[in-house]
mmCIF file of C-alpha atoms in Angstrom:
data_model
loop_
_atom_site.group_PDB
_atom_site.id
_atom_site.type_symbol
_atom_site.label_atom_id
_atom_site.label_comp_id
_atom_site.label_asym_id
_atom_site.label_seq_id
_atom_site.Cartn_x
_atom_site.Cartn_y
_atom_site.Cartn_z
ATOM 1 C CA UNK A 1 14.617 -39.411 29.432
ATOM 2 C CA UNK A 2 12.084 -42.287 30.120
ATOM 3 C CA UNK A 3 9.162 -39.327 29.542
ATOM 4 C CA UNK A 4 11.251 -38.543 26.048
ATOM 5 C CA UNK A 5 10.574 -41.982 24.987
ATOM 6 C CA UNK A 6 7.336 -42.838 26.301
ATOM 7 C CA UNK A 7 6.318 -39.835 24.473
ATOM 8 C CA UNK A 8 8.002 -40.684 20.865
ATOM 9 C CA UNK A 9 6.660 -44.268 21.566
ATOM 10 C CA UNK A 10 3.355 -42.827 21.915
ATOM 11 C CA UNK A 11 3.364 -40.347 18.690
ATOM 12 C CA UNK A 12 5.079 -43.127 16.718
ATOM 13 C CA UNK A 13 2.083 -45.806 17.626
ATOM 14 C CA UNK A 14 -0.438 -42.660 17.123
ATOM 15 C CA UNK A 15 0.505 -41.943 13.606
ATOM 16 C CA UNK A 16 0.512 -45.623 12.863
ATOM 17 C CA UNK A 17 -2.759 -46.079 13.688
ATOM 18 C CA UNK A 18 -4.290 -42.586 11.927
ATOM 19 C CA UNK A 19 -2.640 -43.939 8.781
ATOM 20 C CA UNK A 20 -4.554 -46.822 8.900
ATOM 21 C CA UNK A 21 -7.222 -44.464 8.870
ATOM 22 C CA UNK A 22 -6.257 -43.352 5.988
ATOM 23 C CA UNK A 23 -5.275 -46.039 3.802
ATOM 24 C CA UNK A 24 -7.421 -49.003 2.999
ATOM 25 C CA UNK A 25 -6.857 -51.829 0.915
ATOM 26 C CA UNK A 26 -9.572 -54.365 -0.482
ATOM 27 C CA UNK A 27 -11.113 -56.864 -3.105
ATOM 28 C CA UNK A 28 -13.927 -56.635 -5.072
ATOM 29 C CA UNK A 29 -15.616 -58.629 -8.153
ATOM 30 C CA UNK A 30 -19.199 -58.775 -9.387
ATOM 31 C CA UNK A 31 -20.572 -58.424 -12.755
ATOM 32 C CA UNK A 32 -20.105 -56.824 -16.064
ATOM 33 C CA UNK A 33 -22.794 -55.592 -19.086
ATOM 34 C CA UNK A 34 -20.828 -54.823 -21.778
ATOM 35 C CA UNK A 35 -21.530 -53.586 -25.074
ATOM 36 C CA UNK A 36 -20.165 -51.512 -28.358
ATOM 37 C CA UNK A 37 -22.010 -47.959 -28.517
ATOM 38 C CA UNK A 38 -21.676 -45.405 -31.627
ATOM 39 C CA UNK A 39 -20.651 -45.987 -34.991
ATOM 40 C CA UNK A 40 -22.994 -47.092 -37.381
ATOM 41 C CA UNK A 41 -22.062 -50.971 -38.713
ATOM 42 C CA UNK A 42 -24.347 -51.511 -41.614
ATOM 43 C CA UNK A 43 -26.469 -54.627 -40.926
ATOM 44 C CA UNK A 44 -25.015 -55.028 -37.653
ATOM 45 C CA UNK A 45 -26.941 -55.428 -34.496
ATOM 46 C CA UNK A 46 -25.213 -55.174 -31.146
ATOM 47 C CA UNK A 47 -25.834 -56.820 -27.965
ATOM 48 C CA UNK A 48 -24.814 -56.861 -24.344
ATOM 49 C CA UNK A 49 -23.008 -59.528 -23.620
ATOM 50 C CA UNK A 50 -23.033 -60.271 -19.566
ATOM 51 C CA UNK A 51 -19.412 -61.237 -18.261
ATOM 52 C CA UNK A 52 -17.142 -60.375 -15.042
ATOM 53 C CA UNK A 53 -14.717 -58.400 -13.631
ATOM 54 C CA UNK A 54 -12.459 -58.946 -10.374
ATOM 55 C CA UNK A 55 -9.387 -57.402 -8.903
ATOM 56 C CA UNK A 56 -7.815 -54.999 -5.774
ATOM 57 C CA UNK A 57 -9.136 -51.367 -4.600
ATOM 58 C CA UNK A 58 -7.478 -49.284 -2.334
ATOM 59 C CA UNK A 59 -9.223 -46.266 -0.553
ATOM 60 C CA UNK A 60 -6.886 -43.254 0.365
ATOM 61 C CA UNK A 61 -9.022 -40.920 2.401
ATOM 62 C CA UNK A 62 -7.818 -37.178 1.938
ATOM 63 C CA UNK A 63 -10.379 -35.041 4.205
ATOM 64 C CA UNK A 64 -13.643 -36.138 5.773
ATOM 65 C CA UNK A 65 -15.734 -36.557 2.619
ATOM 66 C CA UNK A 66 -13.581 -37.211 -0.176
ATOM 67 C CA UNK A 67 -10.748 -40.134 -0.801
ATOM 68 C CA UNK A 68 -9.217 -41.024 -4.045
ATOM 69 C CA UNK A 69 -9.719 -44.850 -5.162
ATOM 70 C CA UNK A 70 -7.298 -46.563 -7.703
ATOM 71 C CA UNK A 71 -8.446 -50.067 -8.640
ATOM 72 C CA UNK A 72 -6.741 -53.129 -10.845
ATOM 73 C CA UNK A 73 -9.197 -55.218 -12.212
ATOM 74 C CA UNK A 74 -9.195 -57.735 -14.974
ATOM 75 C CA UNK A 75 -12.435 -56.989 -16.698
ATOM 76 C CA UNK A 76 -14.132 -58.412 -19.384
ATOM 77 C CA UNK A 77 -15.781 -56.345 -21.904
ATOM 78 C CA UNK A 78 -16.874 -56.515 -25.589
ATOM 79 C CA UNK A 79 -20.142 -57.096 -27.651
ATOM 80 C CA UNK A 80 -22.253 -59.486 -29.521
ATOM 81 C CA UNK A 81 -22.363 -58.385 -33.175
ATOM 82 C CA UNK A 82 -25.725 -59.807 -34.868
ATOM 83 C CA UNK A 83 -26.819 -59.754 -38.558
ATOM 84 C CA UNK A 84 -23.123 -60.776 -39.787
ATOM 85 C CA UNK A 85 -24.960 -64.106 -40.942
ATOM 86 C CA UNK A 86 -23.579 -65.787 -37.687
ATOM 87 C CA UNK A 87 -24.107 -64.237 -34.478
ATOM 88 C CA UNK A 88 -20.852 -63.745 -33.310
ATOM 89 C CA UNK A 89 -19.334 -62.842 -29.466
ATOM 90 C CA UNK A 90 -16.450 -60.480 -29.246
ATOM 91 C CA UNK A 91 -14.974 -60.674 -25.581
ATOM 92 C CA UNK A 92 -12.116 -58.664 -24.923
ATOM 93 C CA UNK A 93 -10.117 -59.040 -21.631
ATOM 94 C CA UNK A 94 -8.559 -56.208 -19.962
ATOM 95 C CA UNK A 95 -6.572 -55.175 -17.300
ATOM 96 C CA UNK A 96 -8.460 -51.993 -15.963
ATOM 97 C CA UNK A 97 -6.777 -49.060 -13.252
ATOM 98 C CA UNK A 98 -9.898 -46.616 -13.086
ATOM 99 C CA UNK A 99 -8.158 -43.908 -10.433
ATOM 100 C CA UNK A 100 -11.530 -42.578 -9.087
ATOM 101 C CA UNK A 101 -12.495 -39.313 -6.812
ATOM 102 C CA UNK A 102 -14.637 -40.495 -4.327
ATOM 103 C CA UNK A 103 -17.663 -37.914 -2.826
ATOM 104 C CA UNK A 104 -19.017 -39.193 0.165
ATOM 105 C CA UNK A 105 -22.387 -38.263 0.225
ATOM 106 C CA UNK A 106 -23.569 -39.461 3.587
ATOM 107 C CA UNK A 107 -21.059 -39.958 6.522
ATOM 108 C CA UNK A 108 -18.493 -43.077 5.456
ATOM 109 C CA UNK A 109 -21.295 -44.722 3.538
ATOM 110 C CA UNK A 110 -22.707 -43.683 0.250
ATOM 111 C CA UNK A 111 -20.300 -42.258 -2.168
ATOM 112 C CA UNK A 112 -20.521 -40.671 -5.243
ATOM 113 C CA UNK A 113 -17.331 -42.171 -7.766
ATOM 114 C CA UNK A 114 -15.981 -40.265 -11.023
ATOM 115 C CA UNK A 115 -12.715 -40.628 -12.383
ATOM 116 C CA UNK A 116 -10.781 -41.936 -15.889
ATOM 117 C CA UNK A 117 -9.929 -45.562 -16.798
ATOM 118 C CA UNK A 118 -6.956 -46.921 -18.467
ATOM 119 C CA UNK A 119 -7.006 -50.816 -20.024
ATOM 120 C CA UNK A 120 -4.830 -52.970 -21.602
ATOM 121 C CA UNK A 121 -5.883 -55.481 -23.624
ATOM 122 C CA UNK A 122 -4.627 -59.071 -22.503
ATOM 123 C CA UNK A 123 -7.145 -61.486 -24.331
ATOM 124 C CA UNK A 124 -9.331 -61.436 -26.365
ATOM 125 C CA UNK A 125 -12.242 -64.532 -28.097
ATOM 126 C CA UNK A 126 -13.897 -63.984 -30.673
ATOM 127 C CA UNK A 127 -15.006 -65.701 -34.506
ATOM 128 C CA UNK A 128 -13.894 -62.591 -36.177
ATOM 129 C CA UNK A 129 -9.941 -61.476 -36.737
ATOM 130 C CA UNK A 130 -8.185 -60.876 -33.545
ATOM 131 C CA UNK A 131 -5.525 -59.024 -34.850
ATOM 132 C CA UNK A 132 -8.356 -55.351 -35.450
ATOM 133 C CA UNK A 133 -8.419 -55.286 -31.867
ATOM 134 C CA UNK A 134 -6.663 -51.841 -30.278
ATOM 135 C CA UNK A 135 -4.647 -53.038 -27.388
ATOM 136 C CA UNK A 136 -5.422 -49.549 -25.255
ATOM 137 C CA UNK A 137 -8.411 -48.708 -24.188
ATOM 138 C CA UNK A 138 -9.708 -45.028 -22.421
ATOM 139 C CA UNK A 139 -12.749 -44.527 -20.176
ATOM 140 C CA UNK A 140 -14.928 -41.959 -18.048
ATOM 141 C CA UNK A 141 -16.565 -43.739 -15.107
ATOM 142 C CA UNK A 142 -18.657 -42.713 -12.831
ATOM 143 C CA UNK A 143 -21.118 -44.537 -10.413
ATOM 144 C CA UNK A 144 -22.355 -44.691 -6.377
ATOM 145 C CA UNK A 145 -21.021 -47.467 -3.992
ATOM 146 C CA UNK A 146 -22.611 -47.562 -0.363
ATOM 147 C CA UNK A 147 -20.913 -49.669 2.317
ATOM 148 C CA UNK A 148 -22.975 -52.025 4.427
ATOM 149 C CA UNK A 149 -20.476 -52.238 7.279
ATOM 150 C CA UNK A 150 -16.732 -50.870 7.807
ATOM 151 C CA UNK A 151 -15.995 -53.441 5.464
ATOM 152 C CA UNK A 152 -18.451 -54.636 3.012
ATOM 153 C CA UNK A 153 -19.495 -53.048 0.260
ATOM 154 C CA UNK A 154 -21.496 -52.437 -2.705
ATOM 155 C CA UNK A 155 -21.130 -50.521 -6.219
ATOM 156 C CA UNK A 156 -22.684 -50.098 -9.009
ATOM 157 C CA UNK A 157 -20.545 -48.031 -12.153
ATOM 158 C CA UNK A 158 -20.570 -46.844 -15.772
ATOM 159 C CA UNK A 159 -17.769 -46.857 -18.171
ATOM 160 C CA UNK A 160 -18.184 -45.037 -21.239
ATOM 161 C CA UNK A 161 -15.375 -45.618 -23.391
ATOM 162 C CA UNK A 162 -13.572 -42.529 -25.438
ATOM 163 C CA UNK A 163 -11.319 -44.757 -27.705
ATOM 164 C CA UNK A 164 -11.866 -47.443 -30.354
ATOM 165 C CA UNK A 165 -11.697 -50.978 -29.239
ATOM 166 C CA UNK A 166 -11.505 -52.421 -32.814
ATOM 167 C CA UNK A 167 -9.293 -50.645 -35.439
ATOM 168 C CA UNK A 168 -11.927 -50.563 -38.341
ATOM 169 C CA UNK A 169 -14.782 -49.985 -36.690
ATOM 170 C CA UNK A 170 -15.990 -47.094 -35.387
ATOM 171 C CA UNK A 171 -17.474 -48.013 -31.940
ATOM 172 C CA UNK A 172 -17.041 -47.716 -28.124
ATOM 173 C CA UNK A 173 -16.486 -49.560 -25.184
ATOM 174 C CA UNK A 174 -19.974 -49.155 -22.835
ATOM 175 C CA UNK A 175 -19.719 -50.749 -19.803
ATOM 176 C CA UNK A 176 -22.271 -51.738 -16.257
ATOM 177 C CA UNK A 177 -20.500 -52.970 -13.882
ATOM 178 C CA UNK A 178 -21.931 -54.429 -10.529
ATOM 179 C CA UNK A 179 -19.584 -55.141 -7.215
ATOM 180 C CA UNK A 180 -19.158 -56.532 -4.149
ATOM 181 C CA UNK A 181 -16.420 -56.254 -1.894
ATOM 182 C CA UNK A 182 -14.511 -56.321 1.287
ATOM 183 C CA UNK A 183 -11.772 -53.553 2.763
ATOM 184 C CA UNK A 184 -9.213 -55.266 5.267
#
């Protein structure tokens, strides 16, 4: 009886602690370069605008090489719009979930990323009307991240958007993002 539940003891403690393997959860923030691509404005020049994005990642690690990453970021995005006789700064704020497919390239360290992203929009500033603003927004990103240690690490990412961000104009969300970040 006492080998019975030694032994369960033992499997329950063991499957614990290979889950943990499995399952990581983290933080990350770091910089955005955001800008409109497409569409042709008449008159209108666009610029990057530099901003930031921060949030939670979790790492679920199916076989050796590959894991899927989901991610909830709030992420600013948008575009400076010159030649409308001001020059004006659309931000838009978002809440991002980019569910990515994660390739490790090298043993548990550099990692390829590709996967869709979904955002809401939650704020936006601007000196043009808020209310053309599409309150859904789709992306394709795709980048590399490489971690330093078990726990550190470092991205880099680009979101192209596939939907319109403003309602009359016929643009995309584009989208360099920069990170740092820790896994507990």
């Amino acid at each position: 009886m006492k080998k019975t539940i030694v032994t369960m003891i033992l499997l329950v403690l063991g499957t614990g602690l290979s889950q943990a393997q499995l399952l990581q959860f983290g933080v990350k923030g770091g910089l955005n370069f955001a800008n409109y691509t497409g569409g042709d404005v008449s008159g209108v020049d666009f610029k990057t605008i530099t901003s930031f994005h921060a949030g939670a990642v979790m790492e679920v690690k199916l076989f050796e090489n590959f894991a899927l990453q989901p991610e909830l970021l709030y992420s600013t995005q948008g575009s400076e719009l010159d030649g409308l006789g001001d020059q004006i700064k659309n931000e838009l704020g978002y809440i991002s979930i980019p569910v990515l497919a994660k390739f490790y390239l090298t043993p548990n360290k550099l990692s390829l990323e590709l996967g869709p992203q979904a955002s809401f929009l939650v704020s936006e500033r601007n000196n043009v009307d808020a209310g053309d603003s599409n309150s859904f927004d789709f992306a394709i990103a795709g980048g590399l991240s490489f971690k330093i240690t078990d726990a550190f690490f470092v991205s880099g990412r680009y979101a192209a958007g596939l939907t319109e961000p403003k309602k009359d104009a016929d643009v995309k969300n584009s989208l360099i993002q920069f990170s740092v970040g820790y896994m507990f």
